[in-house]
Amino acid sequence: MQNPLDISHEISCTLNRNQPVVALESSVIAQGLSLPVNVETALAVEQSVRDAGAVPATIGVIDGKIRVGLTEDEIKSLADGAAAKLAVRDIPYALAKKLNGGTTVSATMRIAAMAGISIMSTGGIGGIHRGACETFDMSADLWELARTPIVVVCSGAKAVLDISATSEWLETHGVPVYGYQTSELPAFYSSSTGISIPKVDDASDLAEILKLSGSAVGARCATIVAVHVPKEDEVSIVPHIEKAIKEASEKGIKGKELTPYLLARVGEHSKGESLKANISLLKNNARVASEIAHSLCEDTERRMGFTV
Ligand code: PSU
Ligand code: MN
């Protein structure tokens, strides 16, 4: 069978030389942010990875092809609001119908692992939505985190979610969550949730733990590394989140539309404050992921991912 992944030349060469590559999601371009901020942010996040000495691999589906390492034009082609939102289950349909689509965390993890990339960076993972006892709205990101061995750097679960339930789900399914220079799970736009997590001091500390998770317990799931938003950009927007959730429920918005709707409404209600925090944490997480990617490359014994 033909390799389903179209990996850029730069990324293949970098992987072959065991040099650091950081995978990046593209649903944040296609659904999470809007023009022109989505394109500017995607390029700035790639630059953060390069500034930290790693190669960015933004992943997406273009004309029915899975691309690992989107070009600037391809990033732009996902940015006009027309591209599909692709979780893992949506990819075969998008390929068959030759669609353009932004990959969520779940799809990005799966594709990155297939390409042999050990780490990805995002803003926030999906999780258990508030009221999930009745709606059953739980992100497909969670199940992917429980079965795909890759490091996911994020600022926790998005604040619009039920963070405590999300954290419980991850514990139940054995997905480790470490705090990068923090012992508290961050809440996306802010650093405090009151939920304690084990703290790692730096990238090499984490690399050592990852090596042991393979050798000592044979872990086959993802590892979450939670990084809080830079202090100067932290915002507290609880009332805006509650208002957005109420609006979504009144309008009957659900399924894959819910997360983008909530993020957009929180942005409008907070008059851009949440957007500033979102952009800042995306860039910062990409920088931290690059540092970790360096440490993982130094540790040649530990190689994550699986091959096709
Ligand atoms: N973080 C952001 N903006 C986003 C997302 C995360 O700052 O748009 C996306 C991610 O791609 C994540 C997805 O995987 O939202 C989760 O959507 P859902 O809750 O429908 O699974
Ligand atoms: Mn959902």
PDB file of C-alpha atoms in Angstrom, residues 29-287:
ATOM      1  CA  ILE A  29      -6.125  27.410  12.320  1.00  0.00           C
ATOM      2  CA  ALA A  30      -9.284  26.042  10.710  1.00  0.00           C
ATOM      3  CA  GLN A  31     -11.714  26.392  13.653  1.00  0.00           C
ATOM      4  CA  GLY A  32      -9.994  27.763  16.774  1.00  0.00           C
ATOM      5  CA  LEU A  33      -9.033  31.209  15.496  1.00  0.00           C
ATOM      6  CA  SER A  34     -10.148  33.310  12.528  1.00  0.00           C
ATOM      7  CA  LEU A  35      -8.489  35.324   9.772  1.00  0.00           C
ATOM      8  CA  PRO A  36      -5.995  36.963   9.845  1.00  0.00           C
ATOM      9  CA  VAL A  37      -4.991  36.009  13.403  1.00  0.00           C
ATOM     10  CA  ASN A  38      -5.073  32.260  12.672  1.00  0.00           C
ATOM     11  CA  VAL A  39      -2.468  32.490   9.886  1.00  0.00           C
ATOM     12  CA  GLU A  40      -0.281  34.949  11.810  1.00  0.00           C
ATOM     13  CA  THR A  41      -0.425  32.759  14.921  1.00  0.00           C
ATOM     14  CA  ALA A  42       0.296  29.508  13.063  1.00  0.00           C
ATOM     15  CA  LEU A  43       3.382  31.076  11.476  1.00  0.00           C
ATOM     16  CA  ALA A  44       4.487  32.623  14.783  1.00  0.00           C
ATOM     17  CA  VAL A  45       4.120  29.253  16.534  1.00  0.00           C
ATOM     18  CA  GLU A  46       6.252  27.615  13.829  1.00  0.00           C
ATOM     19  CA  GLN A  47       8.820  30.380  14.347  1.00  0.00           C
ATOM     20  CA  SER A  48       8.895  29.685  18.116  1.00  0.00           C
ATOM     21  CA  VAL A  49       9.802  26.086  17.290  1.00  0.00           C
ATOM     22  CA  ARG A  50      12.552  27.193  14.896  1.00  0.00           C
ATOM     23  CA  ASP A  51      13.897  29.781  17.353  1.00  0.00           C
ATOM     24  CA  ALA A  52      14.285  26.952  19.860  1.00  0.00           C
ATOM     25  CA  GLY A  53      16.292  24.925  17.323  1.00  0.00           C
ATOM     26  CA  ALA A  54      13.662  22.380  16.248  1.00  0.00           C
ATOM     27  CA  VAL A  55      11.700  21.852  13.021  1.00  0.00           C
ATOM     28  CA  PRO A  56       7.928  22.494  13.087  1.00  0.00           C
ATOM     29  CA  ALA A  57       5.616  19.921  11.488  1.00  0.00           C
ATOM     30  CA  THR A  58       2.172  21.466  11.174  1.00  0.00           C
ATOM     31  CA  ILE A  59      -0.163  18.622  10.226  1.00  0.00           C
ATOM     32  CA  GLY A  60      -3.336  18.884   8.146  1.00  0.00           C
ATOM     33  CA  VAL A  61      -5.270  17.408   5.233  1.00  0.00           C
ATOM     34  CA  ILE A  62      -4.948  19.215   1.886  1.00  0.00           C
ATOM     35  CA  ASP A  63      -6.954  18.062  -1.150  1.00  0.00           C
ATOM     36  CA  GLY A  64      -7.413  14.663   0.451  1.00  0.00           C
ATOM     37  CA  LYS A  65      -3.728  14.173   1.338  1.00  0.00           C
ATOM     38  CA  ILE A  66      -2.340  13.910   4.855  1.00  0.00           C
ATOM     39  CA  ARG A  67       0.470  16.472   4.935  1.00  0.00           C
ATOM     40  CA  VAL A  68       3.112  16.451   7.659  1.00  0.00           C
ATOM     41  CA  GLY A  69       4.749  19.873   7.373  1.00  0.00           C
ATOM     42  CA  LEU A  70       2.271  22.288   5.768  1.00  0.00           C
ATOM     43  CA  THR A  71       3.670  25.067   3.598  1.00  0.00           C
ATOM     44  CA  GLU A  72       2.661  28.673   4.248  1.00  0.00           C
ATOM     45  CA  ASP A  73       0.202  28.503   1.330  1.00  0.00           C
ATOM     46  CA  GLU A  74      -1.320  25.312   2.714  1.00  0.00           C
ATOM     47  CA  ILE A  75      -1.718  26.948   6.139  1.00  0.00           C
ATOM     48  CA  LYS A  76      -3.520  29.822   4.388  1.00  0.00           C
ATOM     49  CA  SER A  77      -5.762  27.380   2.537  1.00  0.00           C
ATOM     50  CA  LEU A  78      -7.063  26.037   5.880  1.00  0.00           C
ATOM     51  CA  ALA A  79      -7.718  29.484   7.300  1.00  0.00           C
ATOM     52  CA  ASP A  80     -10.832  30.835   5.571  1.00  0.00           C
ATOM     53  CA  GLY A  81     -13.411  29.001   7.653  1.00  0.00           C
ATOM     54  CA  ALA A  82     -14.264  26.462   4.926  1.00  0.00           C
ATOM     55  CA  ALA A  83     -11.968  23.625   5.998  1.00  0.00           C
ATOM     56  CA  ALA A  84     -13.383  20.639   7.869  1.00  0.00           C
ATOM     57  CA  LYS A  85     -12.635  19.790  11.500  1.00  0.00           C
ATOM     58  CA  LEU A  86     -10.939  16.415  11.513  1.00  0.00           C
ATOM     59  CA  ALA A  87     -10.705  14.096  14.484  1.00  0.00           C
ATOM     60  CA  VAL A  88      -9.268  10.621  13.814  1.00  0.00           C
ATOM     61  CA  ARG A  89     -12.587   9.153  12.678  1.00  0.00           C
ATOM     62  CA  ASP A  90     -13.100  11.929  10.091  1.00  0.00           C
ATOM     63  CA  ILE A  91      -9.845  11.395   8.218  1.00  0.00           C
ATOM     64  CA  PRO A  92     -10.803   8.514   5.866  1.00  0.00           C
ATOM     65  CA  TYR A  93     -13.863  10.461   4.658  1.00  0.00           C
ATOM     66  CA  ALA A  94     -11.767  13.610   4.116  1.00  0.00           C
ATOM     67  CA  LEU A  95      -9.226  11.613   2.087  1.00  0.00           C
ATOM     68  CA  ALA A  96     -11.843   9.912  -0.063  1.00  0.00           C
ATOM     69  CA  LYS A  97     -13.666  13.189  -0.760  1.00  0.00           C
ATOM     70  CA  LYS A  98     -10.423  15.142  -1.337  1.00  0.00           C
ATOM     71  CA  LEU A  99     -11.269  17.679   1.352  1.00  0.00           C
ATOM     72  CA  ASN A 100      -9.174  20.266   3.167  1.00  0.00           C
ATOM     73  CA  GLY A 101      -9.237  19.881   6.927  1.00  0.00           C
ATOM     74  CA  GLY A 102      -7.632  21.021  10.148  1.00  0.00           C
ATOM     75  CA  THR A 103      -6.590  18.172  12.434  1.00  0.00           C
ATOM     76  CA  THR A 104      -7.616  18.227  16.099  1.00  0.00           C
ATOM     77  CA  VAL A 105      -5.312  17.006  18.841  1.00  0.00           C
ATOM     78  CA  SER A 106      -6.511  13.407  18.411  1.00  0.00           C
ATOM     79  CA  ALA A 107      -5.835  13.316  14.670  1.00  0.00           C
ATOM     80  CA  THR A 108      -2.559  15.211  15.004  1.00  0.00           C
ATOM     81  CA  MET A 109      -1.313  12.778  17.658  1.00  0.00           C
ATOM     82  CA  ARG A 110      -2.161   9.754  15.549  1.00  0.00           C
ATOM     83  CA  ILE A 111      -0.575  11.129  12.369  1.00  0.00           C
ATOM     84  CA  ALA A 112       2.518  12.411  14.179  1.00  0.00           C
ATOM     85  CA  ALA A 113       3.047   9.033  15.849  1.00  0.00           C
ATOM     86  CA  MET A 114       2.685   7.277  12.485  1.00  0.00           C
ATOM     87  CA  ALA A 115       5.319   9.639  11.069  1.00  0.00           C
ATOM     88  CA  GLY A 116       7.742   8.810  13.915  1.00  0.00           C
ATOM     89  CA  ILE A 117       7.456  12.217  15.627  1.00  0.00           C
ATOM     90  CA  SER A 118       7.667  11.937  19.433  1.00  0.00           C
ATOM     91  CA  ILE A 119       6.101  15.207  20.544  1.00  0.00           C
ATOM     92  CA  MET A 120       3.341  17.649  19.627  1.00  0.00           C
ATOM     93  CA  SER A 121       2.276  21.021  20.943  1.00  0.00           C
ATOM     94  CA  THR A 122      -1.183  22.569  21.201  1.00  0.00           C
ATOM     95  CA  GLY A 123      -3.087  25.189  23.187  1.00  0.00           C
ATOM     96  CA  GLY A 124      -5.415  22.976  25.141  1.00  0.00           C
ATOM     97  CA  ILE A 125      -6.561  19.406  24.786  1.00  0.00           C
ATOM     98  CA  GLY A 126     -10.237  18.552  24.400  1.00  0.00           C
ATOM     99  CA  GLY A 127     -11.870  16.842  27.369  1.00  0.00           C
ATOM    100  CA  ILE A 128     -15.124  16.267  29.199  1.00  0.00           C
ATOM    101  CA  HIS A 129     -17.648  19.024  28.570  1.00  0.00           C
ATOM    102  CA  ARG A 130     -19.662  20.411  31.460  1.00  0.00           C
ATOM    103  CA  GLY A 131     -22.965  18.533  31.622  1.00  0.00           C
ATOM    104  CA  ALA A 132     -21.457  15.469  29.894  1.00  0.00           C
ATOM    105  CA  CYS A 133     -23.446  13.197  32.235  1.00  0.00           C
ATOM    106  CA  GLU A 134     -26.441  14.092  30.092  1.00  0.00           C
ATOM    107  CA  THR A 135     -24.929  15.009  26.715  1.00  0.00           C
ATOM    108  CA  PHE A 136     -22.089  12.440  26.645  1.00  0.00           C
ATOM    109  CA  ASP A 137     -19.930  15.157  25.009  1.00  0.00           C
ATOM    110  CA  MET A 138     -16.394  13.952  25.669  1.00  0.00           C
ATOM    111  CA  SER A 139     -13.615  14.825  23.229  1.00  0.00           C
ATOM    112  CA  ALA A 140     -12.111  12.077  21.067  1.00  0.00           C
ATOM    113  CA  ASP A 141      -8.781  13.585  22.189  1.00  0.00           C
ATOM    114  CA  LEU A 142      -9.148  11.652  25.447  1.00  0.00           C
ATOM    115  CA  TRP A 143      -9.323   8.200  23.871  1.00  0.00           C
ATOM    116  CA  GLU A 144      -6.387   9.017  21.642  1.00  0.00           C
ATOM    117  CA  LEU A 145      -4.390  10.135  24.667  1.00  0.00           C
ATOM    118  CA  ALA A 146      -5.085   6.747  26.239  1.00  0.00           C
ATOM    119  CA  ARG A 147      -3.749   4.760  23.279  1.00  0.00           C
ATOM    120  CA  THR A 148      -1.129   6.685  21.314  1.00  0.00           C
ATOM    121  CA  PRO A 149       2.412   7.015  22.662  1.00  0.00           C
ATOM    122  CA  ILE A 150       3.429  10.623  22.096  1.00  0.00           C
ATOM    123  CA  VAL A 151       4.194  13.600  24.318  1.00  0.00           C
ATOM    124  CA  VAL A 152       1.475  16.279  24.212  1.00  0.00           C
ATOM    125  CA  VAL A 153       2.464  19.732  25.450  1.00  0.00           C
ATOM    126  CA  CYS A 154      -0.541  21.916  26.322  1.00  0.00           C
ATOM    127  CA  SER A 155      -1.892  24.387  28.879  1.00  0.00           C
ATOM    128  CA  GLY A 156      -4.261  21.801  30.277  1.00  0.00           C
ATOM    129  CA  ALA A 157      -7.789  21.283  29.070  1.00  0.00           C
ATOM    130  CA  LYS A 158      -9.666  24.255  27.691  1.00  0.00           C
ATOM    131  CA  ALA A 159     -11.296  26.315  30.423  1.00  0.00           C
ATOM    132  CA  VAL A 160     -14.756  25.869  28.906  1.00  0.00           C
ATOM    133  CA  LEU A 161     -14.608  22.180  29.889  1.00  0.00           C
ATOM    134  CA  ASP A 162     -15.156  20.349  33.169  1.00  0.00           C
ATOM    135  CA  ILE A 163     -11.470  20.301  34.081  1.00  0.00           C
ATOM    136  CA  SER A 164     -11.906  18.224  37.215  1.00  0.00           C
ATOM    137  CA  ALA A 165     -13.836  15.486  35.333  1.00  0.00           C
ATOM    138  CA  THR A 166     -11.249  15.581  32.529  1.00  0.00           C
ATOM    139  CA  SER A 167      -8.476  15.122  35.050  1.00  0.00           C
ATOM    140  CA  GLU A 168     -10.306  12.177  36.653  1.00  0.00           C
ATOM    141  CA  TRP A 169     -10.787  10.547  33.235  1.00  0.00           C
ATOM    142  CA  LEU A 170      -7.069  10.816  32.497  1.00  0.00           C
ATOM    143  CA  GLU A 171      -6.225   9.277  35.865  1.00  0.00           C
ATOM    144  CA  THR A 172      -8.650   6.386  35.325  1.00  0.00           C
ATOM    145  CA  HIS A 173      -7.131   5.644  31.916  1.00  0.00           C
ATOM    146  CA  GLY A 174      -3.561   5.850  33.169  1.00  0.00           C
ATOM    147  CA  VAL A 175      -2.523   8.919  31.178  1.00  0.00           C
ATOM    148  CA  PRO A 176       0.216  10.740  33.114  1.00  0.00           C
ATOM    149  CA  VAL A 177      -0.018  14.527  33.412  1.00  0.00           C
ATOM    150  CA  TYR A 178       3.138  16.374  34.491  1.00  0.00           C
ATOM    151  CA  GLY A 179       3.440  20.056  35.290  1.00  0.00           C
ATOM    152  CA  TYR A 180       6.308  21.795  33.548  1.00  0.00           C
ATOM    153  CA  GLN A 181       7.842  23.916  36.332  1.00  0.00           C
ATOM    154  CA  THR A 182       4.496  23.884  38.126  1.00  0.00           C
ATOM    155  CA  SER A 183       2.728  21.525  40.511  1.00  0.00           C
ATOM    156  CA  GLU A 184      -0.755  22.674  39.589  1.00  0.00           C
ATOM    157  CA  LEU A 185      -2.763  21.737  36.508  1.00  0.00           C
ATOM    158  CA  PRO A 186      -3.233  24.982  34.529  1.00  0.00           C
ATOM    159  CA  ALA A 187      -6.659  26.138  33.356  1.00  0.00           C
ATOM    160  CA  PHE A 188      -5.703  27.234  29.826  1.00  0.00           C
ATOM    161  CA  TYR A 189      -6.214  31.036  30.094  1.00  0.00           C
ATOM    162  CA  SER A 190      -5.018  31.023  33.706  1.00  0.00           C
ATOM    163  CA  SER A 191      -2.571  28.987  35.748  1.00  0.00           C
ATOM    164  CA  SER A 192      -4.705  27.839  38.632  1.00  0.00           C
ATOM    165  CA  THR A 193      -7.179  24.959  39.003  1.00  0.00           C
ATOM    166  CA  GLY A 194      -6.331  23.715  42.482  1.00  0.00           C
ATOM    167  CA  ILE A 195      -5.608  20.278  40.961  1.00  0.00           C
ATOM    168  CA  SER A 196      -2.170  18.975  42.000  1.00  0.00           C
ATOM    169  CA  ILE A 197       0.078  17.255  39.478  1.00  0.00           C
ATOM    170  CA  PRO A 198       3.681  16.049  39.697  1.00  0.00           C
ATOM    171  CA  LYS A 199       6.200  18.735  38.771  1.00  0.00           C
ATOM    172  CA  VAL A 200       9.114  18.316  36.357  1.00  0.00           C
ATOM    173  CA  ASP A 201      11.920  20.848  36.536  1.00  0.00           C
ATOM    174  CA  ASP A 202      13.157  20.883  32.957  1.00  0.00           C
ATOM    175  CA  ALA A 203      13.269  18.987  29.664  1.00  0.00           C
ATOM    176  CA  SER A 204      15.963  16.523  30.718  1.00  0.00           C
ATOM    177  CA  ASP A 205      14.088  15.686  33.932  1.00  0.00           C
ATOM    178  CA  LEU A 206      11.057  14.831  31.791  1.00  0.00           C
ATOM    179  CA  ALA A 207      13.116  12.798  29.298  1.00  0.00           C
ATOM    180  CA  GLU A 208      14.331  10.634  32.191  1.00  0.00           C
ATOM    181  CA  ILE A 209      10.753  10.005  33.369  1.00  0.00           C
ATOM    182  CA  LEU A 210       9.642   9.162  29.817  1.00  0.00           C
ATOM    183  CA  LYS A 211      12.430   6.648  29.468  1.00  0.00           C
ATOM    184  CA  LEU A 212      11.299   4.967  32.674  1.00  0.00           C
ATOM    185  CA  SER A 213       7.648   4.965  31.620  1.00  0.00           C
ATOM    186  CA  GLY A 214       8.688   2.782  28.674  1.00  0.00           C
ATOM    187  CA  SER A 215      11.262   0.590  30.385  1.00  0.00           C
ATOM    188  CA  ALA A 216       9.712   0.216  33.844  1.00  0.00           C
ATOM    189  CA  VAL A 217       5.993  -0.098  33.108  1.00  0.00           C
ATOM    190  CA  GLY A 218       5.774  -0.480  29.319  1.00  0.00           C
ATOM    191  CA  ALA A 219       3.378   2.468  29.031  1.00  0.00           C
ATOM    192  CA  ARG A 220       1.650   2.693  25.635  1.00  0.00           C
ATOM    193  CA  CYS A 221      -0.337   5.873  26.147  1.00  0.00           C
ATOM    194  CA  ALA A 222       0.452   9.558  25.694  1.00  0.00           C
ATOM    195  CA  THR A 223       2.192  11.725  28.266  1.00  0.00           C
ATOM    196  CA  ILE A 224       0.721  15.153  28.887  1.00  0.00           C
ATOM    197  CA  VAL A 225       3.053  17.993  29.793  1.00  0.00           C
ATOM    198  CA  ALA A 226       1.097  20.927  31.170  1.00  0.00           C
ATOM    199  CA  VAL A 227       2.621  24.393  30.840  1.00  0.00           C
ATOM    200  CA  HIS A 228       0.876  27.443  32.246  1.00  0.00           C
ATOM    201  CA  VAL A 229       0.258  30.560  30.175  1.00  0.00           C
ATOM    202  CA  PRO A 230       3.026  33.169  30.682  1.00  0.00           C
ATOM    203  CA  LYS A 231       2.082  35.146  33.829  1.00  0.00           C
ATOM    204  CA  GLU A 232       1.869  38.511  32.041  1.00  0.00           C
ATOM    205  CA  ASP A 233      -0.829  37.190  29.681  1.00  0.00           C
ATOM    206  CA  GLU A 234      -2.902  35.266  32.221  1.00  0.00           C
ATOM    207  CA  VAL A 235      -6.613  36.222  32.319  1.00  0.00           C
ATOM    208  CA  SER A 236      -9.466  35.238  34.593  1.00  0.00           C
ATOM    209  CA  ILE A 237     -12.643  34.987  32.557  1.00  0.00           C
ATOM    210  CA  VAL A 238     -14.956  32.671  34.481  1.00  0.00           C
ATOM    211  CA  PRO A 239     -18.102  34.831  33.948  1.00  0.00           C
ATOM    212  CA  HIS A 240     -17.470  34.949  30.182  1.00  0.00           C
ATOM    213  CA  ILE A 241     -17.154  31.177  30.054  1.00  0.00           C
ATOM    214  CA  GLU A 242     -20.394  30.676  31.955  1.00  0.00           C
ATOM    215  CA  LYS A 243     -22.197  33.118  29.654  1.00  0.00           C
ATOM    216  CA  ALA A 244     -20.875  31.337  26.539  1.00  0.00           C
ATOM    217  CA  ILE A 245     -21.972  27.916  27.836  1.00  0.00           C
ATOM    218  CA  LYS A 246     -25.472  29.264  28.553  1.00  0.00           C
ATOM    219  CA  GLU A 247     -25.702  30.736  25.031  1.00  0.00           C
ATOM    220  CA  ALA A 248     -24.605  27.462  23.440  1.00  0.00           C
ATOM    221  CA  SER A 249     -27.196  25.534  25.388  1.00  0.00           C
ATOM    222  CA  GLU A 250     -29.965  28.022  24.456  1.00  0.00           C
ATOM    223  CA  LYS A 251     -29.024  27.793  20.776  1.00  0.00           C
ATOM    224  CA  GLY A 252     -28.788  23.994  20.884  1.00  0.00           C
ATOM    225  CA  ILE A 253     -25.161  23.992  19.685  1.00  0.00           C
ATOM    226  CA  LYS A 254     -23.514  20.609  20.149  1.00  0.00           C
ATOM    227  CA  GLY A 255     -21.209  18.013  18.598  1.00  0.00           C
ATOM    228  CA  LYS A 256     -18.086  19.197  16.829  1.00  0.00           C
ATOM    229  CA  GLU A 257     -19.431  22.764  16.602  1.00  0.00           C
ATOM    230  CA  LEU A 258     -19.494  23.246  20.380  1.00  0.00           C
ATOM    231  CA  THR A 259     -15.795  23.777  21.161  1.00  0.00           C
ATOM    232  CA  PRO A 260     -15.189  26.343  18.344  1.00  0.00           C
ATOM    233  CA  TYR A 261     -18.414  28.159  19.292  1.00  0.00           C
ATOM    234  CA  LEU A 262     -17.473  28.413  22.973  1.00  0.00           C
ATOM    235  CA  LEU A 263     -13.920  29.610  22.211  1.00  0.00           C
ATOM    236  CA  ALA A 264     -15.226  32.272  19.813  1.00  0.00           C
ATOM    237  CA  ARG A 265     -17.890  33.557  22.232  1.00  0.00           C
ATOM    238  CA  VAL A 266     -15.434  33.702  25.135  1.00  0.00           C
ATOM    239  CA  GLY A 267     -13.165  35.738  22.834  1.00  0.00           C
ATOM    240  CA  GLU A 268     -15.961  38.180  22.024  1.00  0.00           C
ATOM    241  CA  HIS A 269     -17.167  38.546  25.622  1.00  0.00           C
ATOM    242  CA  SER A 270     -13.640  39.095  26.936  1.00  0.00           C
ATOM    243  CA  LYS A 271     -12.993  41.701  24.207  1.00  0.00           C
ATOM    244  CA  GLY A 272      -9.877  39.987  22.957  1.00  0.00           C
ATOM    245  CA  GLU A 273      -8.300  39.295  26.369  1.00  0.00           C
ATOM    246  CA  SER A 274      -8.734  35.530  25.949  1.00  0.00           C
ATOM    247  CA  LEU A 275      -7.317  35.724  22.436  1.00  0.00           C
ATOM    248  CA  LYS A 276      -4.148  37.376  23.687  1.00  0.00           C
ATOM    249  CA  ALA A 277      -3.713  34.644  26.299  1.00  0.00           C
ATOM    250  CA  ASN A 278      -4.445  31.919  23.711  1.00  0.00           C
ATOM    251  CA  ILE A 279      -1.787  33.201  21.284  1.00  0.00           C
ATOM    252  CA  SER A 280       0.750  33.650  24.062  1.00  0.00           C
ATOM    253  CA  LEU A 281       0.322  30.118  25.406  1.00  0.00           C
ATOM    254  CA  LEU A 282       0.416  28.568  21.925  1.00  0.00           C
ATOM    255  CA  LYS A 283       3.810  30.180  21.269  1.00  0.00           C
ATOM    256  CA  ASN A 284       5.153  29.380  24.723  1.00  0.00           C
ATOM    257  CA  ASN A 285       4.033  25.735  24.584  1.00  0.00           C
ATOM    258  CA  ALA A 286       5.746  25.343  21.208  1.00  0.00           C
ATOM    259  CA  ARG A 287       8.985  26.662  22.700  1.00  0.00           C
TER     260      ARG A 287
END
